[in-house]
Coordinates of C-alpha atoms in Angstrom, one line a residue:
Chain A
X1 CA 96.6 126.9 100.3
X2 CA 98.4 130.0 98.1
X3 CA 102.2 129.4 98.7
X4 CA 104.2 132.1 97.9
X5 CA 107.1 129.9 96.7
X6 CA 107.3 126.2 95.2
X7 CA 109.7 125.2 97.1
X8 CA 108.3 125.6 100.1
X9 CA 105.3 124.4 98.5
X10 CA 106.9 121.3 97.1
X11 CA 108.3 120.7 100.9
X12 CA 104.7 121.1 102.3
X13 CA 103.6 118.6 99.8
X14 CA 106.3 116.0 101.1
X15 CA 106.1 116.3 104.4
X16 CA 102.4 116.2 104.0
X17 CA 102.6 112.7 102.9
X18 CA 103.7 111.7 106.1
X19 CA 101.2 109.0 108.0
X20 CA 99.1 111.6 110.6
X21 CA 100.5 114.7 109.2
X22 CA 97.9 117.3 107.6
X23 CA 98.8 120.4 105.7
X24 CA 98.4 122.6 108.5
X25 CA 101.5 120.7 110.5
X26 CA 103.5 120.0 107.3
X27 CA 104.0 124.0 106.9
X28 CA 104.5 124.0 110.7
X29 CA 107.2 121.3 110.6
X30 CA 108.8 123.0 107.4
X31 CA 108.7 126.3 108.5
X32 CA 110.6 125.0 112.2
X33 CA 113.4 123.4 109.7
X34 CA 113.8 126.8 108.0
X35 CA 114.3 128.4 110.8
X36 CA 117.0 126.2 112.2
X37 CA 120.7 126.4 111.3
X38 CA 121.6 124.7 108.0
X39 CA 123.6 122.0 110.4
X40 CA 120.5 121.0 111.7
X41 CA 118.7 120.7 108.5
X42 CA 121.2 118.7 106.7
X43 CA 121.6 116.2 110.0
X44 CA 118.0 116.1 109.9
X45 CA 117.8 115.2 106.1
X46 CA 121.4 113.3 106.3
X47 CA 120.7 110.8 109.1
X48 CA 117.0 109.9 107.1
X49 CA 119.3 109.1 103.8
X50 CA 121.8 107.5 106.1
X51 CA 119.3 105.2 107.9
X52 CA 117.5 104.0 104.2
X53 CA 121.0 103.5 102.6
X54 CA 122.9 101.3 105.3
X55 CA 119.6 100.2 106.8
X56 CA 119.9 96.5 107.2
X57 CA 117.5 93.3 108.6
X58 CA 118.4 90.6 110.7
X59 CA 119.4 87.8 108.5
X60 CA 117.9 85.7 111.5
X61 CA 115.0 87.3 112.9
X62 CA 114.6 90.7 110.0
X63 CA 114.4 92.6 112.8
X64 CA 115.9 96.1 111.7
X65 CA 120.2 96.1 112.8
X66 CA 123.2 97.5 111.9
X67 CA 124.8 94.2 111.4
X68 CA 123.7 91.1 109.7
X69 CA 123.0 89.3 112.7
X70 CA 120.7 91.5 115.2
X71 CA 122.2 91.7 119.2
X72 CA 119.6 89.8 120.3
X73 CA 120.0 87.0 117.6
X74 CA 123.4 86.8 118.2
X75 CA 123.7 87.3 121.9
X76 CA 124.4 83.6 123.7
X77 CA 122.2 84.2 127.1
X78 CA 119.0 84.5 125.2
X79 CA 116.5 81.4 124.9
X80 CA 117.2 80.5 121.4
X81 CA 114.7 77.5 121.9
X82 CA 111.5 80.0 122.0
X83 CA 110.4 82.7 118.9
X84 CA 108.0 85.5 119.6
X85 CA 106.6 86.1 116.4
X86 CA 106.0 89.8 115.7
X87 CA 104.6 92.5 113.6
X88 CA 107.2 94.8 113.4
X89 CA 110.3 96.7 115.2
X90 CA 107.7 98.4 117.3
X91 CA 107.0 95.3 119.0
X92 CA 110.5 93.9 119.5
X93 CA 110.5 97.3 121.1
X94 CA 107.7 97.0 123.0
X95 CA 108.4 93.6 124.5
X96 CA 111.7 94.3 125.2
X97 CA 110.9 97.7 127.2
X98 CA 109.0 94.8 129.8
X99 CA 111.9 93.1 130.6
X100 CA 109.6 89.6 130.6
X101 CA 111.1 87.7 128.0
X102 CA 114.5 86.4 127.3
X103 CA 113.8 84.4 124.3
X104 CA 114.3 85.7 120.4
X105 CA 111.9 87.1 117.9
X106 CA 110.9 87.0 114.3
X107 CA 110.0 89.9 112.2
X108 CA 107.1 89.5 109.8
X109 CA 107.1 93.1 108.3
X110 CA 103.3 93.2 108.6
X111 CA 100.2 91.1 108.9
X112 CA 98.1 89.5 106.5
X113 CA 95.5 91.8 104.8
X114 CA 94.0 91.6 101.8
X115 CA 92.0 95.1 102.0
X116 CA 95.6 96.5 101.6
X117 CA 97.1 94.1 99.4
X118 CA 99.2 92.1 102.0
X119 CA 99.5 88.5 101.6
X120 CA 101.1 85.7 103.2
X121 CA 104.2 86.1 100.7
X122 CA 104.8 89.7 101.5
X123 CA 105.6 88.7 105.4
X124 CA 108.7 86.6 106.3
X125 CA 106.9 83.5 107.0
X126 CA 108.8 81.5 104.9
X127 CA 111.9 82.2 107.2
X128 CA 110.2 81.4 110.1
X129 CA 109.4 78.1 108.7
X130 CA 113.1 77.8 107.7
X131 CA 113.9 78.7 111.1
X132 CA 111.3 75.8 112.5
X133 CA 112.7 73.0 110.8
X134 CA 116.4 73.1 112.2
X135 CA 114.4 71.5 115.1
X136 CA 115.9 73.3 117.7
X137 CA 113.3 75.6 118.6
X138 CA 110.7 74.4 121.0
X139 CA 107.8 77.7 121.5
X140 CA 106.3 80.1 118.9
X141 CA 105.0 82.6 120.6
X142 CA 102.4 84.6 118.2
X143 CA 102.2 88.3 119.8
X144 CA 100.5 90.2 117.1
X145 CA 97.9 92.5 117.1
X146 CA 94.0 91.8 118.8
X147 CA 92.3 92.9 115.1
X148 CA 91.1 91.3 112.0
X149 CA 94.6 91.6 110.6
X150 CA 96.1 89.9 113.7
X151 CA 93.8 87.0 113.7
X152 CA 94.0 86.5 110.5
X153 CA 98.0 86.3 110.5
X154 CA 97.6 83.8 114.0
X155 CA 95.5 81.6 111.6
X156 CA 97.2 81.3 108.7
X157 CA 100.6 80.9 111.0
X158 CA 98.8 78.2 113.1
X159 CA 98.0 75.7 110.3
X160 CA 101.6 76.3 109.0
X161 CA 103.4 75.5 112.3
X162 CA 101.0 72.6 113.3
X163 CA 102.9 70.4 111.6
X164 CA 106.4 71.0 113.1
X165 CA 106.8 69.6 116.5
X166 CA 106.8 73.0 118.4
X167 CA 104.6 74.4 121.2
X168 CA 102.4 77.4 119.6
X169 CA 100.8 80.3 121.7
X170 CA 99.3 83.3 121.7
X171 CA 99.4 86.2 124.3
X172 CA 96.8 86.8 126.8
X173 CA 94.1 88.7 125.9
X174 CA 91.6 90.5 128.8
X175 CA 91.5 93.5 130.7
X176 CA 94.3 95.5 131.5
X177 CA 96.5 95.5 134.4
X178 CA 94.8 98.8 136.1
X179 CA 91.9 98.6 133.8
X180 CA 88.6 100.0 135.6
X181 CA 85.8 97.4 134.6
X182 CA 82.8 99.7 133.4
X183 CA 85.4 101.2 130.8
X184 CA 86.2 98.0 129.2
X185 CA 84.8 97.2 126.3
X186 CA 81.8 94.2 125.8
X187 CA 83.9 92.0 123.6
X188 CA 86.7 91.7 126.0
X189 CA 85.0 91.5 129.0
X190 CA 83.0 89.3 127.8
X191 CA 86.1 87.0 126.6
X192 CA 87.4 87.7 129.5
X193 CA 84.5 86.5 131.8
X194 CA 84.3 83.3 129.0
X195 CA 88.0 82.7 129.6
X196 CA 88.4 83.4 133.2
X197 CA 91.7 81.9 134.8
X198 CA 91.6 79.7 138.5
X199 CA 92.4 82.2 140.8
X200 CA 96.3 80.6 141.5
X201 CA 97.0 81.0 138.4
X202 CA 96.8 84.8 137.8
X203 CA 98.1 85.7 141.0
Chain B
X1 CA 113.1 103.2 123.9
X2 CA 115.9 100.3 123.4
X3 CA 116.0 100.7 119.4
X4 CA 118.2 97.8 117.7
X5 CA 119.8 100.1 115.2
X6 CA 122.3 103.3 115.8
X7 CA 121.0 104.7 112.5
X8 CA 117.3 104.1 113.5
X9 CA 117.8 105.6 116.9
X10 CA 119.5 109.0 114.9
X11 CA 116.9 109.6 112.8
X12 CA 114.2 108.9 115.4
X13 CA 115.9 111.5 117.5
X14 CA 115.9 114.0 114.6
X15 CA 112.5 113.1 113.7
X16 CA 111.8 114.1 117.5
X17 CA 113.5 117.3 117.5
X18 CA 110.5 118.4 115.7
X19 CA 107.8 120.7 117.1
X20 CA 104.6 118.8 118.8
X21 CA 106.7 115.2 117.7
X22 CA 106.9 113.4 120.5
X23 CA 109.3 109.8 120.2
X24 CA 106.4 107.2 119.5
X25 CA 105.1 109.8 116.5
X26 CA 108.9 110.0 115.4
X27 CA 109.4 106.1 115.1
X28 CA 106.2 105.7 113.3
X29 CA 107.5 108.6 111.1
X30 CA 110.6 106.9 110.4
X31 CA 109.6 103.2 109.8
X32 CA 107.1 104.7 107.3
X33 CA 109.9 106.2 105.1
X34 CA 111.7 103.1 105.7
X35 CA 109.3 100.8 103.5
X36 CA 109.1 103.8 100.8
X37 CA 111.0 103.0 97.6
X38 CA 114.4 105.1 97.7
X39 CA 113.1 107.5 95.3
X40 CA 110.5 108.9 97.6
X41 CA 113.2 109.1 100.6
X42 CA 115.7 111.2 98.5
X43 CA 112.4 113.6 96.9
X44 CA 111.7 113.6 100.6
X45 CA 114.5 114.7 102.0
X46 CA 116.0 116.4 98.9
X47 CA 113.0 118.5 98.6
X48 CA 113.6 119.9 102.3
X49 CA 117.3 120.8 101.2
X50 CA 116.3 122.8 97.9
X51 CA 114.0 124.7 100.6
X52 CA 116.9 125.3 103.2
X53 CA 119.8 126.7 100.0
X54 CA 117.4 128.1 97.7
X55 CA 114.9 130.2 99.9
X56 CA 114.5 133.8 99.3
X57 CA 112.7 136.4 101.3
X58 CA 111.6 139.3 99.4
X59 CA 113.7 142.2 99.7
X60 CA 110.3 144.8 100.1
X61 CA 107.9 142.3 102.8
X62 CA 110.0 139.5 103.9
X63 CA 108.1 137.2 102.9
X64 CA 109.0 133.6 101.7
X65 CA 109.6 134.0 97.9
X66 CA 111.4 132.1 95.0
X67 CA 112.4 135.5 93.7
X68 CA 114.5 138.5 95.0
X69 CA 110.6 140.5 95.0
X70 CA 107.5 138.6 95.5
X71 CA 104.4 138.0 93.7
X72 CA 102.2 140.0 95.8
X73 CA 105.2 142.9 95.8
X74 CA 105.8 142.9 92.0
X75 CA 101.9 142.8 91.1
X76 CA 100.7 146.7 90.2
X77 CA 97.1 145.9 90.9
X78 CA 97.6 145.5 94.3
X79 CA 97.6 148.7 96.7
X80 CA 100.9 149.8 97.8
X81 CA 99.2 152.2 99.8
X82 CA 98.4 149.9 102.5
X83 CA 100.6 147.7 104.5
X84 CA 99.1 144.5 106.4
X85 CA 101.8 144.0 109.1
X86 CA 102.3 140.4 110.1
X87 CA 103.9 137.6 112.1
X88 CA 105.0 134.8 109.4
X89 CA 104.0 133.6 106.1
X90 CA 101.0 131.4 107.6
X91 CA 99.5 134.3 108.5
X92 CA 99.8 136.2 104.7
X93 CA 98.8 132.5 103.3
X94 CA 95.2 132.9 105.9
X95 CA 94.8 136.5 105.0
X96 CA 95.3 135.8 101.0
X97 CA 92.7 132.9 101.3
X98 CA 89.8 135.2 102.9
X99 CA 90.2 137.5 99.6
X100 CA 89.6 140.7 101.1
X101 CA 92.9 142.2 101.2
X102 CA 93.9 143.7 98.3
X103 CA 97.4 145.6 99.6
X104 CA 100.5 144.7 100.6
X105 CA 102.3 142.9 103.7
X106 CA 104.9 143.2 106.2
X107 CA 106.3 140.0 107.5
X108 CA 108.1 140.7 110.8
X109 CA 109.5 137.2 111.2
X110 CA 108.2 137.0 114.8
X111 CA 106.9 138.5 118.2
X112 CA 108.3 140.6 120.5
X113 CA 108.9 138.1 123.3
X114 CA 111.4 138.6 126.3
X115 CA 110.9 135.4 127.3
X116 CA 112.1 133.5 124.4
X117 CA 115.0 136.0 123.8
X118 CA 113.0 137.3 120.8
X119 CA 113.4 141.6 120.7
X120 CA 112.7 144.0 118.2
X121 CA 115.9 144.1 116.6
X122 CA 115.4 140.5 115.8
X123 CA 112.3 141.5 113.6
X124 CA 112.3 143.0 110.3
X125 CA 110.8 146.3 112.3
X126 CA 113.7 148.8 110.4
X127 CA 113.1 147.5 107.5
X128 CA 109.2 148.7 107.8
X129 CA 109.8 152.2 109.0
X130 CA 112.3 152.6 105.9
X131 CA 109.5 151.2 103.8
X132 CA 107.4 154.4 105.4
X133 CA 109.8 156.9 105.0
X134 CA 109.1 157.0 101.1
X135 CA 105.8 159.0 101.8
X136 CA 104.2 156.3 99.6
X137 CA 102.0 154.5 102.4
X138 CA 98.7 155.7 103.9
X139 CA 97.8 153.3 106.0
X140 CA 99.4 150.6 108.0
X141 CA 97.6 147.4 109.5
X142 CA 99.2 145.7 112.2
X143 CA 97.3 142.0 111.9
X144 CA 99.1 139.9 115.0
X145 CA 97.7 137.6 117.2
X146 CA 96.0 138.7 120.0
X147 CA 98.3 137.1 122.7
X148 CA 100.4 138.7 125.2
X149 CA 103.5 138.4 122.6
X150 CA 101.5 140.4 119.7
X151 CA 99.9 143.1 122.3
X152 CA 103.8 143.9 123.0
X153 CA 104.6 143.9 119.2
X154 CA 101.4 146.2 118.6
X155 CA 102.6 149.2 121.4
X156 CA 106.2 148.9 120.1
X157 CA 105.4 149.2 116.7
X158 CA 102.6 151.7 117.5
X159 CA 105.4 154.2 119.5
X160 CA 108.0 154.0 116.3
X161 CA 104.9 154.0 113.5
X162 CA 102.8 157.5 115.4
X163 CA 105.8 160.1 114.1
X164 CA 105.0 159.3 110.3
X165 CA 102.1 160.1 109.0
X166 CA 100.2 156.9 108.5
X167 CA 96.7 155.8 109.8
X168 CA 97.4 152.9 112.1
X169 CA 95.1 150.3 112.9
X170 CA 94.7 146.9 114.1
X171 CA 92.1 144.3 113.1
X172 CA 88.9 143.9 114.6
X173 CA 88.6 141.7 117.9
X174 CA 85.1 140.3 118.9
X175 CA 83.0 137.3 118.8
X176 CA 83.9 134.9 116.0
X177 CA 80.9 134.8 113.1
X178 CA 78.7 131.8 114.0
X179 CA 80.1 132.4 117.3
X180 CA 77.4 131.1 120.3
X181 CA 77.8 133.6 123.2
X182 CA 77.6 130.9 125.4
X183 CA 80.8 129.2 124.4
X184 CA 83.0 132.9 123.9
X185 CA 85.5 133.4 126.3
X186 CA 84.6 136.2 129.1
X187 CA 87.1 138.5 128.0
X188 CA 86.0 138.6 124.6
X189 CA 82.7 138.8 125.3
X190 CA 83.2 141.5 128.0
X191 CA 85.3 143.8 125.5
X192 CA 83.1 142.7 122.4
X193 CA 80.1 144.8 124.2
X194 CA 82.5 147.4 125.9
X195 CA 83.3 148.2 122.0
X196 CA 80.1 147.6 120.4
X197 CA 79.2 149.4 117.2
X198 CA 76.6 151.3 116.0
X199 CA 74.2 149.0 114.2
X200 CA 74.5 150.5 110.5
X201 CA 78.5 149.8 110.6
X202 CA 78.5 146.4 112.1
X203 CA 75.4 145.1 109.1

């Protein structure tokens, strides 16, 4: 591309390093923003430098807050006694949005992958540990990801927390609530067939 | 979405506020800048700020420029003769790429469009018939898209550009090269043979 000014050039370029965002929408995006008031711009750029200056994590859980304590953590009608382990904010999100669980979460920041240099000590496992040997907590629930990444994680977490005298799960895996058979894929299905549930169970 | 930070929700909603960035994109977005090291967030953000307060349009073509006249305005071996009238800068940046233009451009800053409030005193269209009234230019291209928005554009333009004394033309519409008939649209093909061209012209 020929820009016909650095700085817009220079804005391309950042917006272009975006996750999912190509050249062709960066110049989109940044000619939208020049067209918009300066207001808008400078809320737009303000409330990104506001968010990573006062940022904060969840001295409990590291689930992203504005306090040091998160609401959930902090909130007395949740189930203290059961932790839903968790990739990231997304999930809390996510498992929140269902309404299905009233117990707390803990915030590992990512899973375990060596391809992209993540290791056990890069994820908040240690805290979790921390968290386990207070003794009050009874579950971990391990709700991460169905990939390589995921199992690896539930693994490595698994021989960890076998020695603490807590119930460990993991979320059910199979087809979808809705999900048409022919569409799903072998490996679940299969799992799924492998795995099956009596019928009073998942009705 | 239930987010567990104020100052994650704000930027998510400006994040959204963006064109074709829908809430899920936004928060991916967001948590992404979130694990970059503050340096990139500020270069980020204070690239898009330097863009907003330092922009300049070039007095002549309206284009976007880091000087009061821009390159392609200020260079003497292009041919002021001939004016490429256009929409926005994307479409000077895809016309410059192709190499074949060698004159000068017209950036209107938009389409004539009722329905988004957009009319003709909102584009630079003035500015282009004083550009004309110096007796300088021969021949004036009007390169817009060929939507309902940038047929209206072409006949208003066409009824203020037909008193001076200027050849007017539009770019060619037909079958894309490497186009399959099969695949064009009807009423491209149907107008591609109601204007067909003499063999010698088209090869």
């Amino acid at each position: 591309m020929q820009f016909s000014s650095k700085l817009l050039e220079q804005a391309v370029d950042e917006f272009g390093r975006l996750p999912g965002v190509g050249k062709k929408t960066a110049l989109r995006l940044v000619l939208h923003l020049l067209k918009q008031p300066d207001g808008e711009v400078s809320r737009f750029t303000g409330s990104i430098n506001d968010l990573k200056e006062h940022i904060r994590y969840c001295r409990t859980c590291f689930n992203i807050a504005d306090q040091d304590t998160c609401e959930i953590c902090s909130a007395s009608k949740r189930d203290h006694e059961t932790i839903c382990v968790v990739e990231d904010t997304r999930d809390v999100m996510a498992i929140e949005n269902t309404n299905q669980y009233q117990g707390v979460y803990h915030v590992l920041g990512g899973l375990i992958s060596p391809m992209d240099g993540v290791g056990p000590t890069d994820l908040k496992i240690d805290a979790l540990l921390e968290r386990l040997r207070t003794g009050e907590v009874k579950e971990v629930i391990l709700a991460l990801s169905a990939t390589m990444e995921g199992d690896t994680t539930i693994f490595y977490l698994y021989r960890k927390l076998k020695d603490f005298n807590v119930q460990i799960s993991t979320i059910a895996r199979g087809i979808a609530f809705g999900g048409e058979l022919e569409y799903v894929d072998e490996l679940t299905l299969g799992r799924s067939i492998a795995t099956r549930v009596p019928y009073e169970r998942n009705n």
